[in-house]
Amino acid sequence: MAVTIRDVAKAAGVSTAAVSKVLHGRGNSVRVSDVRAGQIREIAEQLNYRPNVLARNLRTQRTHTVGLIFENFGSFAAGPLYYMHLLEGVGSVLFKNHYRLTILPELLHDDILGSLGDGQLEGVVWCKLTRDAQTLQLIHDCPIPIVAMNAPAPAEPTDAVFVACDNASGVRLAVEHLAKLGHRKIAFAHEIQELTSPDCLERRDAFHASAKELMGQEPNPADVLAWDWHLPEFAGWWKSDPGYTAIICWSERTAGTLINRATEAGLKLPEDLSIVGFDSTAYCETTTPRLTSVSQPISEMARYATNTLLNLIQGKRPENFSLTFPCGLDVRDSTTCPPPTGPLGPVSSE
Amino acid sequence: MAVTIRDVAKAAGVSTAAVSKVLHGRGNSVRVSDVRAGQIREIAEQLNYRPNVLARNLRTQRTHTVGLIFENFGSFAAGPLYYMHLLEGVGSVLFKNHYRLTILPELLHDDILGSLGDGQLEGVVWCKLTRDAQTLQLIHDCPIPIVAMNAPAPAEPTDAVFVACDNASGVRLAVEHLAKLGHRKIAFAHEIQELTSPDCLERRDAFHASAKELMGQEPNPADVLAWDWHLPEFAGWWKSDPGYTAIICWSERTAGTLINRATEAGLKLPEDLSIVGFDSTAYCETTTPRLTSVSQPISEMARYATNTLLNLIQGKRPENFSLTFPCGLDVRDSTTCPPPTGPLGPVSSE
DNA sequence: CAACGTTGATAAATCCGTTAATCGGATCAA
DNA sequence: TTGATCCGATTAACGGATTTATCAACGTTG
C-alpha cells in the first residue's frame, strides 16, 4: 500500500495538518517551525511519499483537468493537420498552466451531462459544437464552463464562449485572389453532403456570395462539387460543365486529394486549373504544386480558447462570448491565371 | 452545491448504501427490494443526481483513466498522420472499454514518477520511450503498468511491454523493391541529426545492411542525406554525388517534402528519381506522384498496445513483453525503374 | 497584573461514495 | 424448540488529503 500523509505524520511525530502545510503549503491557520518543517520534508523524502491526488481532488473539489471533445474522433486520422494543431494549441496552454488534458470520446447525448458533471473536469473545449436546441439546452445545464471552437455562435447569447475563424472573409480572400488572376467561373468542392460540417456550409455560402459579388457569377448547383474522393466522380463533374478554371476547396484535405485526382485526369496544375485550399498548415508545402490556401490561425485560436476557458474556470467573465479570428491567404503555387485559350474541355476519366 | 448520494437517501428515506446499490450496483451484501429500488431511481431522477466520480475513485482506488505520453508534444503538429493514427487507435480501444484518455505533457524526469504515481492514472502508453539507464530505473519504480510504443525493447526484460514495428524488415522490403526495379545505388534521407529518433536510427542501419546485402552497396557517409528540409541543402547533396537513382526516407513527412524539393529542383518523378516513404497513411495518396511507402500498422499496433495495457491493469500477465509487428510495402507511383540513360547529373538548385 | 497578540501545533470535521459488518424478523428443516 | 438461512436494509468505518476551530505557551504592553 502506498505511503500516505498519515504515515509521514506518524513517522515525524506530528499531525497530518503539519505535513500538509509543509509539503503542499495548504492550510491557512497551520503553522510549523522551520526545524519541524525540515524534519518533515526529510522524513517524507525517506519514505518516498507521494500525495494521493484523488484525495486532494475530492477535498478541494478541483482536478486541474480540462476535457477536449472532437465531434468526430472516429474519423480523426482522416483529415490533415488541422486537429493536430488544435490539440497542440490546447495542450500547450494547459500544460503551461499545470492543467491536465483529457480527450473525451464522441458522447451520446445522454452521457454528456454525466461526463461533464461528474466532477472530473473543470471545463471543456468543444470542437465543432453544433447549434441545435438539444445542445443549447445542454450548454445551459452543464455545470462546468464550455468553450466552443469552430462553431458558429448561436443568435441568442449562451453561457458558452464561441471561438471561430471568419469563414466568410477567408473565402472572400480566395475569390478575390482568383478574380484578380482573371478567373471568371469558379467552383467550390467539399466532401459528400452527409459529412459536411457547419464550417463547411458557412464557407460554401460565402463562396456563392463572393463569386456573385466579385465576378458576377450567379449561384448554380453545378458550382458545388460534393465529392466522394474518387476519380470518376471528379471526372464526371468536370465533363458535365468544363467551364470552370478554378476550384476553392472547403479544406486542405479536399484540396490535396483534388490536386491528385486532377493530375491523374491529365490536367496540368496550376496552368489548366487553379486550386485553393483552406487551413494552410505544413501540409500545403508538401503537395505538388504547393497549395495556395486560406489560412486559419488554428493554433492561436486554440490557445485563445484555452486561455479563455482557464479564466472562466477561475470565475473571470470573458470580454467576449464570441470571438472571430480573421483569415489570411497564403499564396503558393497552385493558383495562376486561367488558361489563355479559355476553359479546358473534357478530360479523360482514367 | 451538487446533489449527493446522501440527499437522495434522505429524500427517499433509505440509507446511502441502498442508493449506491440501486444506482451503481455497488456493494455485495446490500439488498434492496424492487419497489424500493424503483422509488430510489425515481427520486434520484427528480433530484437530478449525478454521482461524484472523485469520491468513487478515491474509495475504490480506481480511475479508469489511462495516460498517453508523446516524446515530443511540442513538435507534434509537424509530422504527418502518424500521431493521429496512434491517438485514434489508443483512444478507440480505451473508449470502447469505458476508459478515459489523458494526454500527458513532455515530462521532466523529476516529475514523471510524481505524475504516474499520484493515483490518477491506471496505466500509461508511452510513445518512443528511450532506453537509457534513467528510464529503465523509472520503469522499475513506476507503480502503474507501462506499454512502450515504437521503442526498441531493452536487452534485459523489464516490467514494461514493448510494441514496435519491424523496421529492419520494412526497410528491407523497400530496398528489395528498388533492387528488383533495377536500382543499384540508393540513398537514405532523414531530418537533421539532432532530431532523429531511435526508430529512425534503426531504419538507417537497416538501410545500410539491406543495400549491401541486396545490391552490394558498401556503406558510405554520402548515402545518408541528413537534411534541413530546404532546397539548397538537397541540391547541394545531390550535386555532390549524383549517382543515386532512388531515396528511401525514414518517414512520410521527409518523403513528402523531398518529393516537393526534387520537383522544384527540376527532377521528374519518378522517372528521374524513385522515392520511398515510411508509414503509409492517407497522406501518401495525396502527394504527386502518390508515395510508395513502407506500411506500419500503426493503428493496429496502438490497439494492441492499449489492449495489452488494459490487461496489465487487470493483473493479467501478457504473453509477450515485446511484440514486433511486420511491415508491408504499399507500392504507389513514386517508384519506377532507374533512368535508362543512367543516373542523372547535377540539377539546378533554384 | 490583566489584556492581548503571536507562535507552534493538534483534533476533528469534511469531501462523497463504497462496503464490511451487523441486525431484526421471517421461513424452514431437523 | 432450536438452529440455520435468507431477505431487506442499515450503520459506520473507510479512502487520504485539506482546513477550520481550538489550544497551550510565551511575550508584550499599558
Coordinates of C-alpha atoms in Angstrom, one line a residue, chain B residues 31-300:
Chain B
R31 CA -30.1 -5.9 -0.8
V32 CA -32.9 -3.7 -2.0
S33 CA -36.4 -4.8 -2.9
D34 CA -37.7 -3.9 -6.4
V35 CA -40.2 -1.5 -5.0
R36 CA -37.7 0.5 -3.0
A37 CA -35.3 0.4 -6.0
G38 CA -37.9 1.9 -8.2
Q39 CA -38.6 4.7 -5.7
I40 CA -34.9 5.4 -5.3
R41 CA -34.4 5.6 -9.0
E42 CA -37.3 8.0 -9.3
I43 CA -36.1 10.3 -6.6
A44 CA -32.6 10.3 -8.0
E45 CA -34.0 11.3 -11.4
Q46 CA -36.1 14.0 -9.8
L47 CA -33.2 15.5 -7.9
N48 CA -31.1 15.2 -11.0
Y49 CA -28.5 13.3 -9.0
R50 CA -25.0 12.7 -10.6
P51 CA -22.5 10.6 -8.7
N52 CA -19.3 12.4 -7.9
V53 CA -16.6 10.4 -9.6
L54 CA -13.9 11.8 -7.5
A55 CA -15.3 10.3 -4.4
R56 CA -15.8 7.0 -6.1
N57 CA -12.3 7.0 -7.4
L58 CA -10.9 7.8 -4.0
R59 CA -12.8 5.0 -2.4
T60 CA -12.2 2.3 -5.0
Q61 CA -8.7 3.5 -5.8
R62 CA -9.5 3.3 -9.5
T63 CA -9.9 6.0 -12.1
H64 CA -10.5 4.1 -15.3
T65 CA -8.1 6.6 -16.9
V66 CA -5.0 5.8 -18.9
G67 CA -2.3 8.3 -19.9
L68 CA -0.6 8.8 -23.2
I69 CA 2.9 10.3 -23.4
F70 CA 4.3 11.6 -26.6
E71 CA 8.0 12.1 -26.6
N72 CA 7.7 15.4 -28.4
F73 CA 4.3 17.0 -27.9
G74 CA 5.7 20.4 -28.8
S75 CA 6.6 19.4 -32.3
F76 CA 3.5 17.2 -32.5
A77 CA 1.9 19.0 -35.4
A78 CA 4.9 18.9 -37.6
G79 CA 4.7 15.2 -38.5
P80 CA 2.0 13.9 -40.8
L81 CA -0.6 11.5 -39.8
Y82 CA 1.4 9.0 -37.7
Y83 CA 0.4 10.6 -34.4
M84 CA -3.2 10.9 -35.3
H85 CA -3.5 7.2 -36.1
L86 CA -1.7 6.4 -32.9
L87 CA -4.1 8.6 -30.9
E88 CA -7.1 7.2 -32.7
G89 CA -6.0 3.7 -32.1
V90 CA -5.3 4.2 -28.4
G91 CA -8.5 6.3 -27.9
S92 CA -10.8 3.9 -29.7
V93 CA -9.8 0.9 -27.5
L94 CA -10.0 3.0 -24.3
F95 CA -13.4 4.4 -25.1
K96 CA -14.8 1.1 -26.0
N97 CA -13.7 -0.2 -22.6
H98 CA -15.1 2.9 -20.9
Y99 CA -11.7 4.2 -20.0
R100 CA -10.7 7.8 -20.2
L101 CA -7.6 9.1 -22.0
T102 CA -5.3 11.7 -20.6
I103 CA -2.6 13.3 -22.7
L104 CA 0.5 14.0 -20.7
P105 CA 3.0 16.7 -21.3
E106 CA 6.6 16.0 -22.0
L107 CA 7.7 15.3 -18.5
L108 CA 10.8 16.4 -16.8
H109 CA 12.4 13.3 -15.4
D110 CA 11.8 14.6 -11.9
D111 CA 8.1 15.0 -12.4
I112 CA 7.4 11.7 -14.1
L113 CA 7.1 9.5 -11.0
G114 CA 5.0 12.1 -9.3
S115 CA 2.7 12.2 -12.3
L116 CA 2.5 8.5 -12.7
G117 CA 2.3 7.7 -9.1
D118 CA -0.3 10.1 -7.9
G119 CA -3.2 7.7 -8.3
Q120 CA -4.8 9.5 -11.2
L121 CA -3.7 7.0 -13.9
E122 CA -4.1 3.3 -14.0
G123 CA -1.6 2.8 -16.8
V124 CA 0.5 4.5 -19.5
V125 CA 1.1 4.2 -23.2
W126 CA 4.5 5.7 -23.7
C127 CA 5.4 6.7 -27.2
K128 CA 9.1 6.4 -28.2
L129 CA 10.3 5.6 -24.8
T130 CA 14.1 5.9 -24.8
R131 CA 16.3 3.1 -23.4
D132 CA 18.7 4.9 -21.1
A133 CA 19.5 3.8 -17.6
Q134 CA 17.4 6.5 -16.1
T135 CA 14.4 5.4 -17.9
L136 CA 14.9 1.8 -17.1
Q137 CA 15.1 2.7 -13.4
L138 CA 11.9 4.7 -13.9
I139 CA 10.1 1.7 -15.4
H140 CA 11.2 -0.2 -12.4
D141 CA 9.9 2.3 -9.9
C142 CA 6.7 3.1 -11.7
P143 CA 3.7 2.0 -9.7
I144 CA 1.5 1.6 -12.8
P145 CA 1.9 -0.6 -15.9
I146 CA 3.7 0.9 -18.9
V147 CA 3.4 -0.1 -22.5
A148 CA 6.0 1.4 -24.8
M149 CA 5.3 2.1 -28.4
N150 CA 7.7 2.4 -31.2
A151 CA 10.6 1.9 -28.9
P152 CA 13.1 -0.9 -29.2
A153 CA 12.9 -3.3 -26.3
P154 CA 15.9 -3.3 -24.0
A155 CA 18.1 -6.3 -23.8
E156 CA 17.1 -7.2 -20.3
P157 CA 13.4 -7.8 -19.9
T158 CA 11.6 -5.2 -17.8
D159 CA 8.2 -4.8 -16.4
A160 CA 7.1 -2.7 -19.3
V161 CA 5.8 -4.2 -22.5
F162 CA 7.3 -3.0 -25.8
V163 CA 5.4 -2.8 -29.0
A164 CA 7.2 -1.9 -32.2
C165 CA 7.2 -2.5 -35.9
D166 CA 9.9 -4.4 -37.6
N167 CA 11.9 -1.5 -39.0
A168 CA 14.6 -3.7 -40.4
S169 CA 12.4 -5.9 -42.5
G170 CA 10.3 -2.9 -43.6
V171 CA 13.4 -1.2 -44.9
R172 CA 14.5 -4.4 -46.5
L173 CA 11.2 -4.6 -48.4
A174 CA 11.8 -1.2 -49.8
V175 CA 15.4 -2.0 -50.8
E176 CA 14.2 -5.2 -52.4
H177 CA 11.5 -3.4 -54.3
L178 CA 14.1 -0.9 -55.6
A179 CA 16.6 -3.6 -56.4
K180 CA 14.0 -5.5 -58.5
L181 CA 13.3 -2.3 -60.4
G182 CA 16.9 -2.2 -61.3
H183 CA 18.3 0.4 -58.9
R184 CA 22.0 -0.1 -57.9
K185 CA 22.8 2.9 -55.9
I186 CA 20.3 4.3 -53.4
A187 CA 20.3 6.7 -50.5
F188 CA 18.5 7.2 -47.2
A189 CA 17.1 10.5 -46.0
H190 CA 16.1 11.8 -42.6
E191 CA 15.8 15.1 -40.9
I192 CA 18.8 16.7 -39.3
Q193 CA 20.7 14.6 -37.0
E194 CA 19.6 16.2 -33.7
L195 CA 16.0 15.3 -34.3
T196 CA 16.5 11.6 -35.1
S197 CA 14.6 9.1 -33.1
P198 CA 15.5 5.5 -32.2
D199 CA 13.2 4.4 -34.9
C200 CA 15.0 6.5 -37.5
L201 CA 18.4 5.1 -36.5
E202 CA 17.1 1.6 -36.7
R203 CA 15.9 2.2 -40.2
R204 CA 19.1 3.8 -41.3
D205 CA 21.1 0.9 -40.1
A206 CA 18.8 -1.5 -41.8
F207 CA 19.2 0.5 -45.0
H208 CA 22.9 0.1 -44.9
A209 CA 22.6 -3.6 -44.2
S210 CA 20.0 -4.3 -46.9
A211 CA 21.7 -2.2 -49.5
K212 CA 24.9 -4.1 -49.0
E213 CA 23.2 -7.5 -49.0
L214 CA 20.8 -6.9 -51.9
M215 CA 22.7 -4.7 -54.2
G216 CA 26.3 -4.9 -52.9
Q217 CA 26.4 -1.3 -51.9
E218 CA 29.2 -0.6 -49.5
P219 CA 28.1 1.8 -46.7
N220 CA 29.2 5.3 -47.4
P221 CA 28.5 8.5 -45.4
A222 CA 27.2 10.2 -48.6
D223 CA 24.4 7.6 -48.7
V224 CA 22.7 9.4 -45.9
L225 CA 21.0 12.7 -46.5
A226 CA 20.6 14.4 -43.1
W227 CA 18.5 17.2 -44.1
D228 CA 17.2 20.6 -43.0
W229 CA 14.2 20.5 -45.4
H230 CA 15.4 23.3 -47.6
L231 CA 16.1 23.1 -51.3
P232 CA 19.7 24.3 -51.3
E233 CA 20.6 21.6 -48.8
F234 CA 19.0 19.0 -51.0
A235 CA 20.5 20.4 -54.2
G236 CA 24.0 20.5 -52.6
W237 CA 23.8 16.9 -51.6
W238 CA 22.5 15.8 -54.9
K239 CA 25.3 17.7 -56.8
S240 CA 28.0 16.2 -54.6
D241 CA 27.3 12.8 -55.8
P242 CA 24.5 12.5 -58.4
G243 CA 24.9 8.7 -58.8
Y244 CA 21.8 7.9 -56.8
T245 CA 18.6 6.8 -58.5
A246 CA 16.4 6.3 -55.5
I247 CA 16.0 7.6 -52.0
I248 CA 14.3 5.8 -49.0
C249 CA 13.0 8.2 -46.5
W250 CA 12.8 7.5 -42.8
S251 CA 9.3 8.9 -42.6
E252 CA 6.3 10.0 -44.7
R253 CA 6.9 13.6 -44.0
T254 CA 10.5 13.5 -45.1
A255 CA 9.4 11.8 -48.3
G256 CA 6.6 14.3 -48.9
T257 CA 9.0 17.2 -48.6
L258 CA 11.6 15.5 -50.6
I259 CA 9.1 15.0 -53.4
N260 CA 8.4 18.7 -53.4
R261 CA 12.0 19.8 -53.4
A262 CA 13.1 17.3 -56.0
T263 CA 10.3 18.5 -58.2
E264 CA 11.3 22.1 -57.6
A265 CA 14.9 21.2 -58.5
G266 CA 13.6 20.2 -61.9
L267 CA 13.6 16.4 -61.4
K268 CA 10.8 14.5 -63.0
L269 CA 9.4 11.9 -60.6
P270 CA 9.5 9.0 -60.5
E271 CA 11.4 8.8 -63.8
D272 CA 14.5 10.6 -62.7
L273 CA 14.4 9.6 -59.0
S274 CA 12.4 7.0 -57.1
I275 CA 11.3 7.8 -53.6
V276 CA 10.0 5.5 -50.9
G277 CA 8.5 6.7 -47.6
F278 CA 7.8 5.1 -44.3
D279 CA 4.4 4.8 -42.6
S280 CA 1.8 4.7 -45.4
T281 CA -1.1 6.7 -44.2
A282 CA -3.7 8.5 -46.3
Y283 CA -1.1 11.2 -46.7
C284 CA 0.7 9.0 -49.3
E285 CA -2.4 9.2 -51.5
T286 CA -2.2 13.0 -51.7
T287 CA 1.3 13.5 -52.9
T288 CA 2.2 13.8 -56.6
P289 CA 3.2 11.2 -57.5
R290 CA 1.5 9.2 -54.9
L291 CA 4.0 7.9 -52.5
T292 CA 5.3 4.3 -52.4
S293 CA 5.7 3.6 -48.7
V294 CA 6.6 1.0 -46.2
S295 CA 3.5 0.4 -44.2
Q296 CA 3.5 0.2 -40.5
P297 CA 0.2 -1.0 -38.9
I298 CA 0.1 2.0 -36.6
S299 CA -3.5 1.8 -35.7
E300 CA -3.3 -1.9 -35.1

